mmCIF file of C-alpha atoms and ligand atoms in Angstrom:
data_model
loop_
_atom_site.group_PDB
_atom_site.id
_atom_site.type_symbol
_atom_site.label_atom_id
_atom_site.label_comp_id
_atom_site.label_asym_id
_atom_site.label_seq_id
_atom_site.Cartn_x
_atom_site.Cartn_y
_atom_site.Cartn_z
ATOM 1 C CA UNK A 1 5.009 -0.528 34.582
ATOM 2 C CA UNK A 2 5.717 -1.562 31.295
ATOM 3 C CA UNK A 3 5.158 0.189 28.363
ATOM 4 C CA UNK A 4 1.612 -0.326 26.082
ATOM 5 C CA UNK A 5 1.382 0.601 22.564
ATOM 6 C CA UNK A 6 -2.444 1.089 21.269
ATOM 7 C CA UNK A 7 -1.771 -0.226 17.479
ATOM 8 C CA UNK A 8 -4.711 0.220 14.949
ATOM 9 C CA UNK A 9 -5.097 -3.191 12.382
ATOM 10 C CA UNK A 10 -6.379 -2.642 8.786
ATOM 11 C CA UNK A 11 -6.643 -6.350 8.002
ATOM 12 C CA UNK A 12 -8.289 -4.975 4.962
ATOM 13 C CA UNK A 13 -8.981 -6.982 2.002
ATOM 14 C CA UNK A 14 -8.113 -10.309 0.297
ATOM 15 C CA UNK A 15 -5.243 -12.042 2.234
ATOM 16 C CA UNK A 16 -4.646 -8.979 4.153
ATOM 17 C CA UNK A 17 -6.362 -10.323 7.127
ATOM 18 C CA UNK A 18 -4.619 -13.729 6.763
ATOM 19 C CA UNK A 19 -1.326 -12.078 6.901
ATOM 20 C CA UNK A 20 -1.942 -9.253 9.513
ATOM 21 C CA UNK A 21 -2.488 -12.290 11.952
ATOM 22 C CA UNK A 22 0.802 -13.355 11.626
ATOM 23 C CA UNK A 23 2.478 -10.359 11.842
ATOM 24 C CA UNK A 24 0.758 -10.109 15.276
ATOM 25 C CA UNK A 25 1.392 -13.590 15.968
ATOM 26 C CA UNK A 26 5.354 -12.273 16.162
ATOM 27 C CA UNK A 27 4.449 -8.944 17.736
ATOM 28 C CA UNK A 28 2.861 -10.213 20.559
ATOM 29 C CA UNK A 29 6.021 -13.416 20.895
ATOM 30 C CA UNK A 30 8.442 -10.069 20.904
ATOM 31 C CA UNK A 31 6.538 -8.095 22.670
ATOM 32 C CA UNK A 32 6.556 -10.349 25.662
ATOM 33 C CA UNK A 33 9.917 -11.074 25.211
ATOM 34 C CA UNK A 34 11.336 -7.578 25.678
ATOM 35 C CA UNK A 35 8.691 -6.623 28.095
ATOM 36 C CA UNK A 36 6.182 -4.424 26.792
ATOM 37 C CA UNK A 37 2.501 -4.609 25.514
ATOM 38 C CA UNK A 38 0.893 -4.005 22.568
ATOM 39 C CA UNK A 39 -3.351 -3.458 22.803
ATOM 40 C CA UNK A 40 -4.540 -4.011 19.246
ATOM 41 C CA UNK A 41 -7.841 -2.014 18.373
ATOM 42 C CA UNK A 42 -9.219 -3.820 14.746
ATOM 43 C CA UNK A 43 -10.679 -1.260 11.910
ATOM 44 C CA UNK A 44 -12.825 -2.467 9.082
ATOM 45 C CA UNK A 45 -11.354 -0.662 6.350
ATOM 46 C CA UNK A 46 -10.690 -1.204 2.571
ATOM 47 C CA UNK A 47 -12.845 -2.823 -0.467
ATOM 48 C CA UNK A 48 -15.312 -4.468 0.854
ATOM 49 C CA UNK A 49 -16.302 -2.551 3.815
ATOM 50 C CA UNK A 50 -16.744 -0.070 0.461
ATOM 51 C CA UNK A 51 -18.798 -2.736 -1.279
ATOM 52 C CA UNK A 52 -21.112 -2.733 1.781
ATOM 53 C CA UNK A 53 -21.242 1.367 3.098
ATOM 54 C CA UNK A 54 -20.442 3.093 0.154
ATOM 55 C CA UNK A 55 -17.646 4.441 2.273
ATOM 56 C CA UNK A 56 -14.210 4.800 2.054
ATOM 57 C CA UNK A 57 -12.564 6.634 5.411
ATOM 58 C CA UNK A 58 -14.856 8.527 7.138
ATOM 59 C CA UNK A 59 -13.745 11.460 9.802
ATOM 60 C CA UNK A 60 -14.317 9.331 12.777
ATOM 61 C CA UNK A 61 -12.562 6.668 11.580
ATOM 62 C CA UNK A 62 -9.721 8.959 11.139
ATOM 63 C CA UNK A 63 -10.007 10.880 14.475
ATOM 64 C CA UNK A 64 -9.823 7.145 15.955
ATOM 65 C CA UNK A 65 -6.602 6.466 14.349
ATOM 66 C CA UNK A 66 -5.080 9.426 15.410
ATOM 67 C CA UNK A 67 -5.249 8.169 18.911
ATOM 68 C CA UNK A 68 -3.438 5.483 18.280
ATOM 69 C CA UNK A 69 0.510 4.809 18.031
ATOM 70 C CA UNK A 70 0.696 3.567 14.971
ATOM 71 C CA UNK A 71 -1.150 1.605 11.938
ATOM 72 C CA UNK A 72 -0.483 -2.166 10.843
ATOM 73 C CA UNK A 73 -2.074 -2.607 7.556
ATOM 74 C CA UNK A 74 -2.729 -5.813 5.434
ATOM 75 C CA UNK A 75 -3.494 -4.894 2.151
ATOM 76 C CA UNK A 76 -5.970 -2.674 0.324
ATOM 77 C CA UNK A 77 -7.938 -3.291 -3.332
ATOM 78 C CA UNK A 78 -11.279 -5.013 -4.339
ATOM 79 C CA UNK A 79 -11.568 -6.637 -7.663
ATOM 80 C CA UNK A 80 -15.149 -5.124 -7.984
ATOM 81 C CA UNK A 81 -14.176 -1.738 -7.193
ATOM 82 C CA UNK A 82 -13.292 0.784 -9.664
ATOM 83 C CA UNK A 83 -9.370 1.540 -9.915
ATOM 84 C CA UNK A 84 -8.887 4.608 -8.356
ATOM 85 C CA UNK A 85 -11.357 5.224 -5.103
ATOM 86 C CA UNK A 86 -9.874 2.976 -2.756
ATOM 87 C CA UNK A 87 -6.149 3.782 -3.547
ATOM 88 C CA UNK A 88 -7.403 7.576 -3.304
ATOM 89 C CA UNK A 89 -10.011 6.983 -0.507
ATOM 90 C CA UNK A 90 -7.860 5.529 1.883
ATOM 91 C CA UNK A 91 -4.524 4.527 1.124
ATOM 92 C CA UNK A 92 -3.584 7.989 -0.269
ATOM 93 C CA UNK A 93 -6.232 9.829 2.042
ATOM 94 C CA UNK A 94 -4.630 8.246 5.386
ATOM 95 C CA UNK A 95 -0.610 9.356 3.816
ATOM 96 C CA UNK A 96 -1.829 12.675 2.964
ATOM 97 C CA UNK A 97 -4.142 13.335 5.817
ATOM 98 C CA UNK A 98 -1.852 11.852 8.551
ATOM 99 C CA UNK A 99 1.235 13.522 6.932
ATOM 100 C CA UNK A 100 3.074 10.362 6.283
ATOM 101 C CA UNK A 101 5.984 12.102 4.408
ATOM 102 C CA UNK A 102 8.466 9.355 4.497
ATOM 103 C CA UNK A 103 7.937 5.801 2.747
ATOM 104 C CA UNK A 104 10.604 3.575 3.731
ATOM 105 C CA UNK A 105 11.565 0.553 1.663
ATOM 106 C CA UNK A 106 14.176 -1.561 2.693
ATOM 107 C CA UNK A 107 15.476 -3.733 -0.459
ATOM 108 C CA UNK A 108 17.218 -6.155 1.018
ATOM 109 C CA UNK A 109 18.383 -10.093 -0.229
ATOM 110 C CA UNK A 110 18.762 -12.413 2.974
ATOM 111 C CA UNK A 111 19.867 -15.352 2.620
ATOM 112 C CA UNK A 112 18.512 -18.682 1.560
ATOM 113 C CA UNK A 113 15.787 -16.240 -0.859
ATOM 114 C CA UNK A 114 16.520 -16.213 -5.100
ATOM 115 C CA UNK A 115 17.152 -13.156 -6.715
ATOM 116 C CA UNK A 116 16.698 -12.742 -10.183
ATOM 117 C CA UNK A 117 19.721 -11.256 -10.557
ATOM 118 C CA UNK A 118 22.609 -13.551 -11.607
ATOM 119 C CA UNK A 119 25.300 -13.845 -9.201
ATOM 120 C CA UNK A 120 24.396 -11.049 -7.002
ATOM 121 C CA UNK A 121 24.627 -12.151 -2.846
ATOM 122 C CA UNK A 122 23.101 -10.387 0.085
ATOM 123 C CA UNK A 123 25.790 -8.491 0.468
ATOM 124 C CA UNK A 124 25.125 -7.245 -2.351
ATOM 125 C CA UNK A 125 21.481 -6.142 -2.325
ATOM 126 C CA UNK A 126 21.207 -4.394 1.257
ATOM 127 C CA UNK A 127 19.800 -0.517 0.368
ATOM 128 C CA UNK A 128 16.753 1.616 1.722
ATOM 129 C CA UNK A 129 14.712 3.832 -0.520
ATOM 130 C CA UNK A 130 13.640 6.797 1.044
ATOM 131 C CA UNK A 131 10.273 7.733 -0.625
ATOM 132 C CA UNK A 132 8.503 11.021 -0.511
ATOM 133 C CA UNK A 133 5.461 10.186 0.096
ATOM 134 C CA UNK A 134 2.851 13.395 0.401
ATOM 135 C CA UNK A 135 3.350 15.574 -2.797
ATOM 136 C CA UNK A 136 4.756 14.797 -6.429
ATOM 137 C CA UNK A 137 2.219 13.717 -9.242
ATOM 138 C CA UNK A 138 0.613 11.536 -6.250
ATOM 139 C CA UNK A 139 -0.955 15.277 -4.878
ATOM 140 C CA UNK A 140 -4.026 14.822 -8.188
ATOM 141 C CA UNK A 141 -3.008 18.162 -9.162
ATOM 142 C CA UNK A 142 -4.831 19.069 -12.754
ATOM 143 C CA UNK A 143 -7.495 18.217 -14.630
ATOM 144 C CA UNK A 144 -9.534 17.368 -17.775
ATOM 145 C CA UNK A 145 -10.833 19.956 -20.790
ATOM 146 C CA UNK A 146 -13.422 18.385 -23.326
ATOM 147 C CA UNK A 147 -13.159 15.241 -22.246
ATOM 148 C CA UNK A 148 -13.886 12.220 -24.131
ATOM 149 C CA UNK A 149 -13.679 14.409 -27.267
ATOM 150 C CA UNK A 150 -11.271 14.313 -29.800
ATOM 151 C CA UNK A 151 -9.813 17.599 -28.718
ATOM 152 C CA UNK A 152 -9.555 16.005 -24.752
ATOM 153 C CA UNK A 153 -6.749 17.611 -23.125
ATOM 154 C CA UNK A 154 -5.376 15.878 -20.012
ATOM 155 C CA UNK A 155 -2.895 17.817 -17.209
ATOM 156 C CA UNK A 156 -1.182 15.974 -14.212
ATOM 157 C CA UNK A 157 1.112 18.432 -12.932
ATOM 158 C CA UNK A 158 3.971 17.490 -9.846
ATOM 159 C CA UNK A 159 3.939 19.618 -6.934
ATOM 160 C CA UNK A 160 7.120 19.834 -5.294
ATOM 161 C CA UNK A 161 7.892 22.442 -2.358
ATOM 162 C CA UNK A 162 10.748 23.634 -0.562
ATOM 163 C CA UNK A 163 9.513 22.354 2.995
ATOM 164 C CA UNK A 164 8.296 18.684 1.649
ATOM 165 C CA UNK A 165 11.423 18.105 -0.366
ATOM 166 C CA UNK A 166 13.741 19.627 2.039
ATOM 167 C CA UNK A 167 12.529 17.480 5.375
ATOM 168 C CA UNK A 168 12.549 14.143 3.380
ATOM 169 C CA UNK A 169 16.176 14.632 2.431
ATOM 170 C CA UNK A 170 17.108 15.424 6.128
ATOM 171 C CA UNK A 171 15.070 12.290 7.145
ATOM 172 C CA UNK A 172 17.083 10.453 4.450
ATOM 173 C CA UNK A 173 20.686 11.758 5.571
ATOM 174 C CA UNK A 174 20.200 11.597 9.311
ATOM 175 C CA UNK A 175 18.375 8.017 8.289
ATOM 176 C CA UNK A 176 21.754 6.786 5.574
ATOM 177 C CA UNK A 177 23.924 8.373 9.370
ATOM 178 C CA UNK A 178 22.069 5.993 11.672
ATOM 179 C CA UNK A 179 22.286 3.164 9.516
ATOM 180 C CA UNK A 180 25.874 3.249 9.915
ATOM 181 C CA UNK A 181 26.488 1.208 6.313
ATOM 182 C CA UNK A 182 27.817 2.983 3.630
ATOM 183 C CA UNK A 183 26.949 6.336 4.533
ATOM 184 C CA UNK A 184 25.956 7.119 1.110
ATOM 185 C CA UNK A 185 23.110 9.100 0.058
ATOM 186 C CA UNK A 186 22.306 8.547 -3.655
ATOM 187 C CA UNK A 187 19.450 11.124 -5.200
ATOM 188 C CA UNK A 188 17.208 9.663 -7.581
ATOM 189 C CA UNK A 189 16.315 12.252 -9.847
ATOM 190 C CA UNK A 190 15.693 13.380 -13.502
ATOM 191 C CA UNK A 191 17.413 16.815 -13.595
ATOM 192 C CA UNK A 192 18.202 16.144 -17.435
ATOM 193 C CA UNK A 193 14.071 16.990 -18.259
ATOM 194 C CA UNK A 194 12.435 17.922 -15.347
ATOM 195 C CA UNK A 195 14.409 21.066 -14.747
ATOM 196 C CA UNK A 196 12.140 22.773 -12.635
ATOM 197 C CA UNK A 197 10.912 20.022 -9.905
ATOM 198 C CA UNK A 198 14.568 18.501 -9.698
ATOM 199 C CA UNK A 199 16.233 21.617 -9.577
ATOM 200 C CA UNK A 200 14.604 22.334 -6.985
ATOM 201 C CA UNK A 201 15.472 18.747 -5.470
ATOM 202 C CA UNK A 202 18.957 19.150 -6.360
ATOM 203 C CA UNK A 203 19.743 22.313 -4.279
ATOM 204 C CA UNK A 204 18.176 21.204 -1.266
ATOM 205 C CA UNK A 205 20.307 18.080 -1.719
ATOM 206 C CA UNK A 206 23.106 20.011 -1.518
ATOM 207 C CA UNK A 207 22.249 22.378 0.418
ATOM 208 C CA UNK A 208 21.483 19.915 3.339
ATOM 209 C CA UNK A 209 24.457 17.441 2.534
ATOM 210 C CA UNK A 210 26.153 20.745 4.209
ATOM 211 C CA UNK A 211 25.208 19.797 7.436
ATOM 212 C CA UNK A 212 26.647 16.083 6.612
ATOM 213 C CA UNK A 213 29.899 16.019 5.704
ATOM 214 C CA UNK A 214 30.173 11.836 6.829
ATOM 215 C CA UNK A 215 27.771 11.412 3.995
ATOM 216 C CA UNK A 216 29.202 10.823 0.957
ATOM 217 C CA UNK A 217 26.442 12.381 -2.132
ATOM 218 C CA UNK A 218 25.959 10.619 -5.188
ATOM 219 C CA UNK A 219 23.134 11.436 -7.631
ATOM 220 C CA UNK A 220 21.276 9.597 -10.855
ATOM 221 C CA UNK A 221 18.917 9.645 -13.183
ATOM 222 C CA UNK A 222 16.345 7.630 -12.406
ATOM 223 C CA UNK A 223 16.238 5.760 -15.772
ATOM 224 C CA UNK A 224 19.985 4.874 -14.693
ATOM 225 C CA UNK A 225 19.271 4.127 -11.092
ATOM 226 C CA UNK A 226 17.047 1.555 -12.896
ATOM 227 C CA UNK A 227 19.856 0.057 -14.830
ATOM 228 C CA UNK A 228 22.278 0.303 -11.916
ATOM 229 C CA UNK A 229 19.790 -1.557 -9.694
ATOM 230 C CA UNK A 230 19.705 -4.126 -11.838
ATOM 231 C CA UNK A 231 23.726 -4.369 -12.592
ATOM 232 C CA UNK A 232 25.343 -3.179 -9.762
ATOM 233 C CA UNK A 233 22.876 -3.038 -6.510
ATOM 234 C CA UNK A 234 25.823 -3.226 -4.582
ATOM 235 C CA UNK A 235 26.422 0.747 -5.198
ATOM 236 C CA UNK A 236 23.342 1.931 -3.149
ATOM 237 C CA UNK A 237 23.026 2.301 0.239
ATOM 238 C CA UNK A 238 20.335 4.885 0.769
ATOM 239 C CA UNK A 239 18.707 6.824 -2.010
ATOM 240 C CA UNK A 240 16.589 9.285 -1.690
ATOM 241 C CA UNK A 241 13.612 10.655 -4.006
ATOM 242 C CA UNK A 242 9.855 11.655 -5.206
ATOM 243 C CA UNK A 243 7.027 10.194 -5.236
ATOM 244 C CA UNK A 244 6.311 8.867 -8.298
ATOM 245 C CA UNK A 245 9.986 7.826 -8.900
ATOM 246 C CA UNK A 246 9.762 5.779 -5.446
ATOM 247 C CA UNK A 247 6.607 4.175 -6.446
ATOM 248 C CA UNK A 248 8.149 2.626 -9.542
ATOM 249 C CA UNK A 249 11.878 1.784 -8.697
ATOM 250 C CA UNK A 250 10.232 -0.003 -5.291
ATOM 251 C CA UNK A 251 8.867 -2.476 -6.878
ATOM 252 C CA UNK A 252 12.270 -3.270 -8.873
ATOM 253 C CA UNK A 253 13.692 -3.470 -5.776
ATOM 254 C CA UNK A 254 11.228 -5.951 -4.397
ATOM 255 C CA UNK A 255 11.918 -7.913 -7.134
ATOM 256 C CA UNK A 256 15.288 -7.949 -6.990
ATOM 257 C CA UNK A 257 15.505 -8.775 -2.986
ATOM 258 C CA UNK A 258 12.938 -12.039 -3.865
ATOM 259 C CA UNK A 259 9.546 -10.504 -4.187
ATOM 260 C CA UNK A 260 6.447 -9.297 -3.140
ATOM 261 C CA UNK A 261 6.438 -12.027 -0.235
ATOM 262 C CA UNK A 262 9.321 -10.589 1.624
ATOM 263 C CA UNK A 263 8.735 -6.684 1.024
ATOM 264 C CA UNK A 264 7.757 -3.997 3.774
ATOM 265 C CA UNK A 265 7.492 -0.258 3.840
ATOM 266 C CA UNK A 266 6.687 2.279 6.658
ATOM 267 C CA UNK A 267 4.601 5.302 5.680
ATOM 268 C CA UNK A 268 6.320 7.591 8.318
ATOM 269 C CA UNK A 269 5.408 10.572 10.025
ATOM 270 C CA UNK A 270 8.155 11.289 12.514
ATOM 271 C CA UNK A 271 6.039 13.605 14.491
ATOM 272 C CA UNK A 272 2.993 11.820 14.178
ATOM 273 C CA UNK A 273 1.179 8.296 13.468
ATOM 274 C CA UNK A 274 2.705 6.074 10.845
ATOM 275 C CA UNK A 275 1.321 3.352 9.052
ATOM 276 C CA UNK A 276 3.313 0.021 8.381
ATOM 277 C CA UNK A 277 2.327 -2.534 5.187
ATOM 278 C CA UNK A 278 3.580 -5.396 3.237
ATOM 279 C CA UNK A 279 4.104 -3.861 -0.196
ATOM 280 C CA UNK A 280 2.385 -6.135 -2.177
ATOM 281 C CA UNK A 281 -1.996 -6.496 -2.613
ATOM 282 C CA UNK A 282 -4.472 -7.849 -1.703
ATOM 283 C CA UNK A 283 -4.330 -11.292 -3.980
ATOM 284 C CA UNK A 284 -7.714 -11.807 -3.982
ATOM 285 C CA UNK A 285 -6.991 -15.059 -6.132
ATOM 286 C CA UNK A 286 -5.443 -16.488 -2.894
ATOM 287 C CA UNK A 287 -7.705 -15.207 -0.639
ATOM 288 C CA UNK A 288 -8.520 -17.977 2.225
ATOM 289 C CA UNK A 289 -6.224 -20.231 0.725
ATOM 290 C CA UNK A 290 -2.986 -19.958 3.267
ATOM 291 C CA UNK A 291 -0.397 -19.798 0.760
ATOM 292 C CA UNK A 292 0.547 -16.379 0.924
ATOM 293 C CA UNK A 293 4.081 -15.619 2.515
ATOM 294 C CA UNK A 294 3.449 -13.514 6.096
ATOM 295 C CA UNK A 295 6.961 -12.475 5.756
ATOM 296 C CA UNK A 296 6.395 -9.237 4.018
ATOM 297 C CA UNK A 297 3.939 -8.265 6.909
ATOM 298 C CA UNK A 298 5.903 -9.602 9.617
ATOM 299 C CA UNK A 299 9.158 -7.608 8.790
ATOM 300 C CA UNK A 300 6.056 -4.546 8.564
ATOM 301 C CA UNK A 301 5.770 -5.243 12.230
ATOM 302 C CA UNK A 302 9.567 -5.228 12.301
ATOM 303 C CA UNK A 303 9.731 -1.543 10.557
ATOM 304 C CA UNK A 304 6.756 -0.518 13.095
ATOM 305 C CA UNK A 305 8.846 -1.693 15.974
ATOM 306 C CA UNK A 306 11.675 0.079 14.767
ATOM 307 C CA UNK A 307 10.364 2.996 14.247
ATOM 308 C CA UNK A 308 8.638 3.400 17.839
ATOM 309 C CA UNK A 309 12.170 3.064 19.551
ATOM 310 C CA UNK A 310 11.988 -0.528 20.342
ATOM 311 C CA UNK A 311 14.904 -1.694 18.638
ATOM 312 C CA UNK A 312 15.637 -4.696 20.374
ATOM 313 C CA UNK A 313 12.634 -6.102 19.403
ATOM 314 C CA UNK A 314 12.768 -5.184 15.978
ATOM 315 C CA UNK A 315 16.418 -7.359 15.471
ATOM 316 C CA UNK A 316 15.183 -10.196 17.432
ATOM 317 C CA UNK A 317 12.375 -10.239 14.453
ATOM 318 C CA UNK A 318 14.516 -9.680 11.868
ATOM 319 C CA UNK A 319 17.028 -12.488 13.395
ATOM 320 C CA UNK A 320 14.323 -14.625 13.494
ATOM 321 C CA UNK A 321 13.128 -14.155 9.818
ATOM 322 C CA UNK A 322 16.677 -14.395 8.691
ATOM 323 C CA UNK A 323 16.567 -18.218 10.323
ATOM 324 C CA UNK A 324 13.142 -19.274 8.606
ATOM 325 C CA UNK A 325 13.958 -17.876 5.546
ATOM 326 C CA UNK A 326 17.407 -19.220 5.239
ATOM 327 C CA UNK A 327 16.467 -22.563 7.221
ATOM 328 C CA UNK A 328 12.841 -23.516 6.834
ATOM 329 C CA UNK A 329 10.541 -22.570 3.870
ATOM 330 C CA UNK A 330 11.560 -23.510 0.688
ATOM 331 C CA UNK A 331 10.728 -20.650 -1.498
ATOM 332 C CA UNK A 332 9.481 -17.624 -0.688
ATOM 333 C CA UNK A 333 6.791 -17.312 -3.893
ATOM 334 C CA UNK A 334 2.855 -17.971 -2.773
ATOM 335 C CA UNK A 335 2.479 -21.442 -2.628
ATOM 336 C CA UNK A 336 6.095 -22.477 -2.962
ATOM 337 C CA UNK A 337 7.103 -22.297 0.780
ATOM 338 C CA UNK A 338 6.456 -25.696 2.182
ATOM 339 C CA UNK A 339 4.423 -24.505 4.811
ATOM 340 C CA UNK A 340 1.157 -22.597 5.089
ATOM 341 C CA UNK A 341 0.860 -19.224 5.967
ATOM 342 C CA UNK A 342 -0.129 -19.683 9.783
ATOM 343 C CA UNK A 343 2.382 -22.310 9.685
ATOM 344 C CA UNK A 344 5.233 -19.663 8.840
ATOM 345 C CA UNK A 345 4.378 -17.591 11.845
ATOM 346 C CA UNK A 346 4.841 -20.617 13.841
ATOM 347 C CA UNK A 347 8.247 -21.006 12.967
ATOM 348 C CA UNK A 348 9.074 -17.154 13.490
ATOM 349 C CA UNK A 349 7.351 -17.450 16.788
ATOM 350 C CA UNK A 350 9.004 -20.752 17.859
ATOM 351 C CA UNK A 351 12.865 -19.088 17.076
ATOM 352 C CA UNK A 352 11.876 -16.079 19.316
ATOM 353 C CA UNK A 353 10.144 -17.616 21.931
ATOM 354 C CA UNK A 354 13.841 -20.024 22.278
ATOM 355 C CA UNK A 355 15.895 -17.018 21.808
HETATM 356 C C1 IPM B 401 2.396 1.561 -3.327
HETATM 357 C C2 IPM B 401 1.205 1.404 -4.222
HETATM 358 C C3 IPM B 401 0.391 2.687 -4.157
HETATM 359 C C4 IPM B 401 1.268 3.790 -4.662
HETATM 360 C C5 IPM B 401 -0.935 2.643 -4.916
HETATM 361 C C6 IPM B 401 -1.785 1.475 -4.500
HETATM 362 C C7 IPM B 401 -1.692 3.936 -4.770
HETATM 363 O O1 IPM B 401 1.582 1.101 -5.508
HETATM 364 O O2 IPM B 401 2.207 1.661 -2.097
HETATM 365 O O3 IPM B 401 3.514 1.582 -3.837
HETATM 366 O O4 IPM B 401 1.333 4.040 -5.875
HETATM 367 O O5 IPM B 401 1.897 4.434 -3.834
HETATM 368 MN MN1 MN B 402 3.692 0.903 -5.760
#
């Protein structure tokens, strides 16, 4: 028998929905193709289930997802709901709770997309950033005295420990081995004024890199990674580094690989169930409107295939994106493509279903 995969959907909110049904479009062309299943069970989660129950994730909801094999999200954030609750509530609460240690963000140009950066080709923008995901500044860690006073004193403190740092720099070495590129693992760090968190990065940088002597270790500042991202992309393979510091230089790097339209991430647990997203929001501006590029949550599905060992089926997506986006649409930015949303899946679906 062929294998099944049980795969929880968060359309969620804004054009989440609108580009979740493309990615499954192409999951279900591939999956056919390469000869298993995938049973889809839908979960009505984000701003305005919020809006309507006052609820973010509740336990049942989570014990649900548990069961499953992994989670294909659209995107998550309600113009009418406060900042904070449903990044906390759910996107946060499901990383944390599910142990999602590793967020994995290919930055990668293909061809036929712009870059803003002049003269710079795909081979020269072709890296992975290997987030922590589960501690850092992200754990809310601190608190408020007098607040709204004069005298209001405000503490966000980063948690860093041995164990979380330690298994998301093996996931990132044995990750830069596999990918067989450069085999060079680059730590983004700050160990010029943050003495004590990356210190402690540092040596377990090191101290790991023992066990991987085919991996050549580089590390910079972030502040410089920023520069050096923008100059010389070419230099980075895999880099490796905290939370908060993986949050910001991500979205440089979707930038610099042609935007939110084209960017995916995997929050990973390796021993557990991982959750797969275009990077960029909900757009509730565009919501309805089909102009929204499904390529960012198609190459999700791509990361999610990956990830659960069906590798064949993650290339033939990626092959197939490579053709549309070099071939077909005309630009990857919302509204620019020459083709609708639904219409792009058609064209990702039509390459695999002749390959
Ligand atoms: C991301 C987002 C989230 C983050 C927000 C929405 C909490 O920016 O996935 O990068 O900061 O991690
Ligand atoms: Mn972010």
């Amino acid at each position: 028998m062929s294998k099944e995969y049980n795969i929880a959907v968060v359309p969620g909110d804004g054009t989440g929905p609108e580009v979740v049904a493309e990615g499954i479009k192409v999951l279900d062309s591939v999956a056919k193709k390469c000869n298993f299943s995938i049973k889809y069970k839908n979960f009505s989660i984000g701003g305005e289930h919020y809006k309507a129950t006052g609820e973010t994730l509740t336990d049942e909801v989570k014990a649900s997802l548990r069961e499953t094999d992994a989670i294909f999200l659209g995107a998550i954030g309600h113009p009418d709901v406060k900042p904070g609750i449903l990044e906390k509530g759910v996107l946060l609460n499901l990383r944390f709770d599910f142990d999602q240690y590793i967020n994995l963000r290919p930055v990668k140009l293909y061809d036929g997309v712009d870059t803003p950066l002049k003269g710079k080709k795909p081979e020269d923008i072709d890296f992975v950033v290997v987030r922590e995901n589960t501690e850092g500044l992200y754990v809310g860690a601190g608190g408020t005295l007098k607040y709204g006073t004069p005298d209001e004193v405000a503490v966000q403190e980063s948690i860093n420990t041995r164990k979380g740092v330690e298994r998301c720099i093996l996931y990132a070495f044995e990750y830069c081995r596999k990918r067989n590129m450069g085999k060079k693992l680059t730590l983004c760090g700050k160990t010029n004024v943050l003495t004590y968190a990356f210190d402690l990065w540092e040596r377990a940088f090191y101290d790991v890199s023992k066990d991987y002597p085919d991996i050549q270790t580089d590390y910079a500042h972030v502040d410089a990674i920023c520069m050096w991202m923008v100059k010389n992309p070419e230099w980075f393979d895999v880099i490796v580094t905290d939370n908060m510091f993986g949050d910001i230089i991500t979205d440089l790097g979707a930038m610099i690989q042609g935007g939110m339209g084209i960017a995916a991430g995997g929050n990973i647990n390796p021993n557990g169930v991982s959750m797969f997203e275009p990077i960029g929001g909900s757009a509730p501006k565009y919501t309805g409107k089909q102009v929204i590029n499904p390529i960012a949550a198609i190459m999700a599905g791509q990361l999610m295939l990956e990830t659960l060992g069906e590798q064949t089926a993650s290339d033939i997506i990626e092959k197939a994106v490579q053709k549309v986006l070099k071939e077909d649409i005309k630009d990857v930015g919302a509204g620019k493509m020459g083709y609708t949303t639904s219409e792009v899946g058609d064209l990702v679906v039509d390459f695999i279903d002749k390959e």
